[in-house]
PDB file of C-alpha atoms in Angstrom:
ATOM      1  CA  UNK A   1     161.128 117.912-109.046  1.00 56.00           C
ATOM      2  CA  UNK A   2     159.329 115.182-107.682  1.00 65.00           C
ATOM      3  CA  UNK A   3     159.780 112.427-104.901  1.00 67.00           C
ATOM      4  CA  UNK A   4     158.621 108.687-104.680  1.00 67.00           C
ATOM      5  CA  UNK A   5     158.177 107.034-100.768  1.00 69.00           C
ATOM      6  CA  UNK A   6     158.422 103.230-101.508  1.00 67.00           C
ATOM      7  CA  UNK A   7     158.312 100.524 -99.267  1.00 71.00           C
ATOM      8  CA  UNK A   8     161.179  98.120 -99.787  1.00 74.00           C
ATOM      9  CA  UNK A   9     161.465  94.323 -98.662  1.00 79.00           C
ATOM     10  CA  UNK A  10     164.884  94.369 -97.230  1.00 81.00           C
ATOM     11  CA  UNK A  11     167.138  91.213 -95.935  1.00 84.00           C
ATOM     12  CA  UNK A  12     168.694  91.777 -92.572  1.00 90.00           C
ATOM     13  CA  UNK A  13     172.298  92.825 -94.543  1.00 87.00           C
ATOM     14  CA  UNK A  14     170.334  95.427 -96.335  1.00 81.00           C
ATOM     15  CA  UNK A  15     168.173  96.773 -93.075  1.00 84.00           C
ATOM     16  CA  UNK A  16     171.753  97.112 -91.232  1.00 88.00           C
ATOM     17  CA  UNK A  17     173.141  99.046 -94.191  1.00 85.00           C
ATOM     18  CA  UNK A  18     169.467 101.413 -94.115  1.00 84.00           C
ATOM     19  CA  UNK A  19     169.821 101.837 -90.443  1.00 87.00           C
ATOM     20  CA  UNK A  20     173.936 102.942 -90.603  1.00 88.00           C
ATOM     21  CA  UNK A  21     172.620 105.640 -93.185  1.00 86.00           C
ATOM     22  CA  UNK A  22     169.820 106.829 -90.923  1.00 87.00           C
ATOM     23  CA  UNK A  23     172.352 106.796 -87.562  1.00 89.00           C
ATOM     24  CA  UNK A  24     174.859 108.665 -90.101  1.00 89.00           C
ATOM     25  CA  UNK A  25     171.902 111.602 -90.504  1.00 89.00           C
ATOM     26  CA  UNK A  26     171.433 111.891 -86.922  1.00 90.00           C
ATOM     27  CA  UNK A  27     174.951 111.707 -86.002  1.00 89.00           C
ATOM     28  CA  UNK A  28     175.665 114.747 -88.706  1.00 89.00           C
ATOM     29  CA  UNK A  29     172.684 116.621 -88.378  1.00 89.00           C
ATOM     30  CA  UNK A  30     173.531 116.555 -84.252  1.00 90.00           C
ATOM     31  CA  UNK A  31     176.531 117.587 -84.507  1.00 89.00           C
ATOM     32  CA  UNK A  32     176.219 120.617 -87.443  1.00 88.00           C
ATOM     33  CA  UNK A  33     173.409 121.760 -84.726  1.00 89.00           C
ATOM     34  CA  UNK A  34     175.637 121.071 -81.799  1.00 90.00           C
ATOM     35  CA  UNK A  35     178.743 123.395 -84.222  1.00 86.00           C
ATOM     36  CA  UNK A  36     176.052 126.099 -85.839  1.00 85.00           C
ATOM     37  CA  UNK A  37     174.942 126.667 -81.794  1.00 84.00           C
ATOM     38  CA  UNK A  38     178.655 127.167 -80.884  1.00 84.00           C
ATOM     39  CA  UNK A  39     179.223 129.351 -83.548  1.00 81.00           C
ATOM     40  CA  UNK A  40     176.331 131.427 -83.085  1.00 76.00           C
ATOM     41  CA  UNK A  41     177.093 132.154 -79.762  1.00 79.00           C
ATOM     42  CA  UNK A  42     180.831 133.398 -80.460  1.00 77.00           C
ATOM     43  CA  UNK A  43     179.367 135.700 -82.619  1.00 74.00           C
ATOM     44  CA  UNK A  44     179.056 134.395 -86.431  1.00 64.00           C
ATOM     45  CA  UNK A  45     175.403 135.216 -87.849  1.00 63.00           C
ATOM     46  CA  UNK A  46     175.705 134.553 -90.970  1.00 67.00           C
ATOM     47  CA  UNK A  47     173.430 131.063 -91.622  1.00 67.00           C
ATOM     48  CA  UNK A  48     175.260 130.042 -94.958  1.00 69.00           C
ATOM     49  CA  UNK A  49     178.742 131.106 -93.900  1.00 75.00           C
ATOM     50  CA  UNK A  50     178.477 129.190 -90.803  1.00 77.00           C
ATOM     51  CA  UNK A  51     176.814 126.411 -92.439  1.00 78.00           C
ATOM     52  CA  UNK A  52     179.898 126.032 -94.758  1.00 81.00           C
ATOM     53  CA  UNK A  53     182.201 126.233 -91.737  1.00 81.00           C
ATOM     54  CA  UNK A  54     180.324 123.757 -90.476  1.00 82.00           C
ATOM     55  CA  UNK A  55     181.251 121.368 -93.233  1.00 84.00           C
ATOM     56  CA  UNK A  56     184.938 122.323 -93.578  1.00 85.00           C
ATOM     57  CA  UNK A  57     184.880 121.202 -89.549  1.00 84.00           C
ATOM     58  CA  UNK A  58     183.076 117.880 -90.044  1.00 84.00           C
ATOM     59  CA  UNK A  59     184.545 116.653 -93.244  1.00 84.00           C
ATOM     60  CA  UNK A  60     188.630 118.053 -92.245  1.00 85.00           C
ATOM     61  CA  UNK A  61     188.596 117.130 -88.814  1.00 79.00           C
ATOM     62  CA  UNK A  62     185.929 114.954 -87.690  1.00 77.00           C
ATOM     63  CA  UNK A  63     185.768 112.522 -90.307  1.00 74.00           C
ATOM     64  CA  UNK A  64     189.300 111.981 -90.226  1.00 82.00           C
ATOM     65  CA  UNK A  65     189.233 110.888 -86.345  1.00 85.00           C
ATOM     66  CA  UNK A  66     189.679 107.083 -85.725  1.00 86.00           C
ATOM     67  CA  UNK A  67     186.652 107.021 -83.596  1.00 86.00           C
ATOM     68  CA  UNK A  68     184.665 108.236 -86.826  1.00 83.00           C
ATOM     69  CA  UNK A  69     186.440 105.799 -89.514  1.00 84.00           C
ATOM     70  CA  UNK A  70     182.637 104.361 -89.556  1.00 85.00           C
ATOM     71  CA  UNK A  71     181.436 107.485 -91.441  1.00 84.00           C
ATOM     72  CA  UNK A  72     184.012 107.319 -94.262  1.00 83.00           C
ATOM     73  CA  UNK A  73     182.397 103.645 -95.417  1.00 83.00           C
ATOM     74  CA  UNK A  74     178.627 105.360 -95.789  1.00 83.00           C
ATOM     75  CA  UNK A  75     177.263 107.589 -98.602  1.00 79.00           C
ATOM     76  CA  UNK A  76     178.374 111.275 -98.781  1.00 81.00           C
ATOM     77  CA  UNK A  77     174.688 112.539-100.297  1.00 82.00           C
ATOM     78  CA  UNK A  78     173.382 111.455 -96.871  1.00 84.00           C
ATOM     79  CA  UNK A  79     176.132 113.372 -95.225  1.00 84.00           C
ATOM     80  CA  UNK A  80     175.642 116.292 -97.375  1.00 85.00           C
ATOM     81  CA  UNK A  81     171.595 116.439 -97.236  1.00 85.00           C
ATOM     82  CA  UNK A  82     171.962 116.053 -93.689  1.00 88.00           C
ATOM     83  CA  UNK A  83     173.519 119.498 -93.532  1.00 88.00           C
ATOM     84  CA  UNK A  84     171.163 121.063 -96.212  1.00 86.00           C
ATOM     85  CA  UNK A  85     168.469 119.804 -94.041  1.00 87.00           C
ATOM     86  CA  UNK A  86     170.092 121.916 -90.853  1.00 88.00           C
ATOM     87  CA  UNK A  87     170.302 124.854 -93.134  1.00 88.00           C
ATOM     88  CA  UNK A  88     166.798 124.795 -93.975  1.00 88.00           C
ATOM     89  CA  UNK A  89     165.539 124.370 -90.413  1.00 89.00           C
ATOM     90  CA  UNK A  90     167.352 127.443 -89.770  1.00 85.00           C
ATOM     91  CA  UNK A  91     165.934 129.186 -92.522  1.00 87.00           C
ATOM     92  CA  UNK A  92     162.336 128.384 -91.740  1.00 89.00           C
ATOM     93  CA  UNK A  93     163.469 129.465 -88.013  1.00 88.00           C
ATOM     94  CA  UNK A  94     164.835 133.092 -89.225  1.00 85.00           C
ATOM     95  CA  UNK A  95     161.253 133.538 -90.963  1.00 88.00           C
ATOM     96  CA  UNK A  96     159.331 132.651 -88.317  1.00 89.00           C
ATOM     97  CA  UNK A  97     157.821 129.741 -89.525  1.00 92.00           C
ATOM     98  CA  UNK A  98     159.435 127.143 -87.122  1.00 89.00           C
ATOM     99  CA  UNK A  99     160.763 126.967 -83.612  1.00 87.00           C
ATOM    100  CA  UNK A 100     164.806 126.576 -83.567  1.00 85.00           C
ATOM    101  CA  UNK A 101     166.132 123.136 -84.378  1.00 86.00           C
ATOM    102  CA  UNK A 102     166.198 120.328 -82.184  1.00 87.00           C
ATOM    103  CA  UNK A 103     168.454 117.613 -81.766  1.00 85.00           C
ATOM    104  CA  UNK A 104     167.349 114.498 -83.738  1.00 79.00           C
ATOM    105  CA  UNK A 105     166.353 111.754 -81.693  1.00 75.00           C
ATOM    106  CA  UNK A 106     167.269 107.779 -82.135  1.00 78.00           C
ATOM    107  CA  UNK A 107     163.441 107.315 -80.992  1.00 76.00           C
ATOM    108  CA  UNK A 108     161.936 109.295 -84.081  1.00 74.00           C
ATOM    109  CA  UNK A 109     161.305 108.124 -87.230  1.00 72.00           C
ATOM    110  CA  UNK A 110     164.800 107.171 -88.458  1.00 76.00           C
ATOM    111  CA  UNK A 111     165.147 108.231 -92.337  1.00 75.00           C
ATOM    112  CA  UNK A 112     167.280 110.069 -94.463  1.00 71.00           C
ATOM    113  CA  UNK A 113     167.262 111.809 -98.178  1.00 72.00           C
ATOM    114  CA  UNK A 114     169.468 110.126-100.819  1.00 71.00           C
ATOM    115  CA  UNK A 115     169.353 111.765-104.193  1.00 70.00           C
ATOM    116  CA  UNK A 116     171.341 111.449-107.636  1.00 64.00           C
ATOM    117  CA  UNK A 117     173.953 114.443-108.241  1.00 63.00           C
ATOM    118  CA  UNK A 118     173.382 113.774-112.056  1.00 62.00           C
ATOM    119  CA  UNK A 119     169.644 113.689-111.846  1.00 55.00           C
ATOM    120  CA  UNK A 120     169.156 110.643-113.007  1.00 54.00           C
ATOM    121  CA  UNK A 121     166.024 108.359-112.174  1.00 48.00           C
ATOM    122  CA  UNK A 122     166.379 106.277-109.607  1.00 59.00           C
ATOM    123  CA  UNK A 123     163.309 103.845-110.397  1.00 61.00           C
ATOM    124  CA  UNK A 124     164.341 100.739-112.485  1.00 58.00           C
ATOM    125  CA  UNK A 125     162.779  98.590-115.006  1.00 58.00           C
ATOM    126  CA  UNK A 126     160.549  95.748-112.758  1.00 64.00           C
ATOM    127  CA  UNK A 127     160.363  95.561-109.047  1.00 69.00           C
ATOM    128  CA  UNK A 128     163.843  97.252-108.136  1.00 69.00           C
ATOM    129  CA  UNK A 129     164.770 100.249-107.008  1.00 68.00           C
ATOM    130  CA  UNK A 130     168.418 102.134-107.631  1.00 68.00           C
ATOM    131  CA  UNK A 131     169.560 104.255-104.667  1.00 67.00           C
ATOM    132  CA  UNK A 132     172.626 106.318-105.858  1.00 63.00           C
ATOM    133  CA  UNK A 133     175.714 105.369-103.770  1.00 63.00           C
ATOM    134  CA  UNK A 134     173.910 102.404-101.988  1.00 66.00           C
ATOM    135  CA  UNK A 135     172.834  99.248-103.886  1.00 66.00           C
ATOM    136  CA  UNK A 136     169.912  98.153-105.618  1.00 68.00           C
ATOM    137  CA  UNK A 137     166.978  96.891-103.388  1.00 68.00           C
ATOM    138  CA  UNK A 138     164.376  95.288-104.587  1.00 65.00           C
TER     139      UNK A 138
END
């Protein structure tokens, strides 16, 4: 497995759309942190047990709030490597090799992980770029 970090030239439509996805990380990661702390603390341990809870929460209930309607118009690999993300910051907590997860901040560097289910390349032919579930950018 490999990754590419590109720098695309983006309009302002396409910046907006780049800037929802990163704000619809944060928002997910924050609040799978905010639900995994909650848990813990009522007494579930189990990382991917609680992790999976986690989801069942955010995609039954939350999503389907009218305050949230936003998140149903965005890309669900950004909502679902958000969470993978949270479990592996947990992981590398339980083995010591990081402090416990903090909440994600609007100030740091806004990005978030996009990948194809199917495995498919996302580089095209020329100066474009394919972003599964997005658009193509050039």
């Amino acid at each position: 497995m490999f990754a590419i970090k590109r720098a695309l030239k983006l309009n302002n439509q396409e910046a907006t759309w780049m800037a929802k996805h990163a704000g619809f990380r944060r928002v997910v990661f924050n609040m799978g942190l905010s639900l995994r702390t909650q848990m813990y603390c009522e007494g579930e341990f189990s990382d991917s047990k609680v992790i999976n809870e986690v989801k069942k929460v955010l995609t039954n209930y939350v999503k389907k709030q009218p305050e949230c309607d936003w998140m149903n118009h965005l890309s669900s690999r950004v909502y679902q490597n958000a969470l993978i993300d949270l479990k592996k910051a947990f992981a590398r907590y339980r083995e010591g090799k990081a402090s416990h997860p903090k909440f994600a901040s609007r100030r740091d560097g806004q990005s978030f992980t996009v990948d194809s289910s199917n495995g498919k390349v996302l580089l095209a032919a020329g100066n474009t770029i394919k972003i599964p579930t997005l658009s193509t950018f050039r």
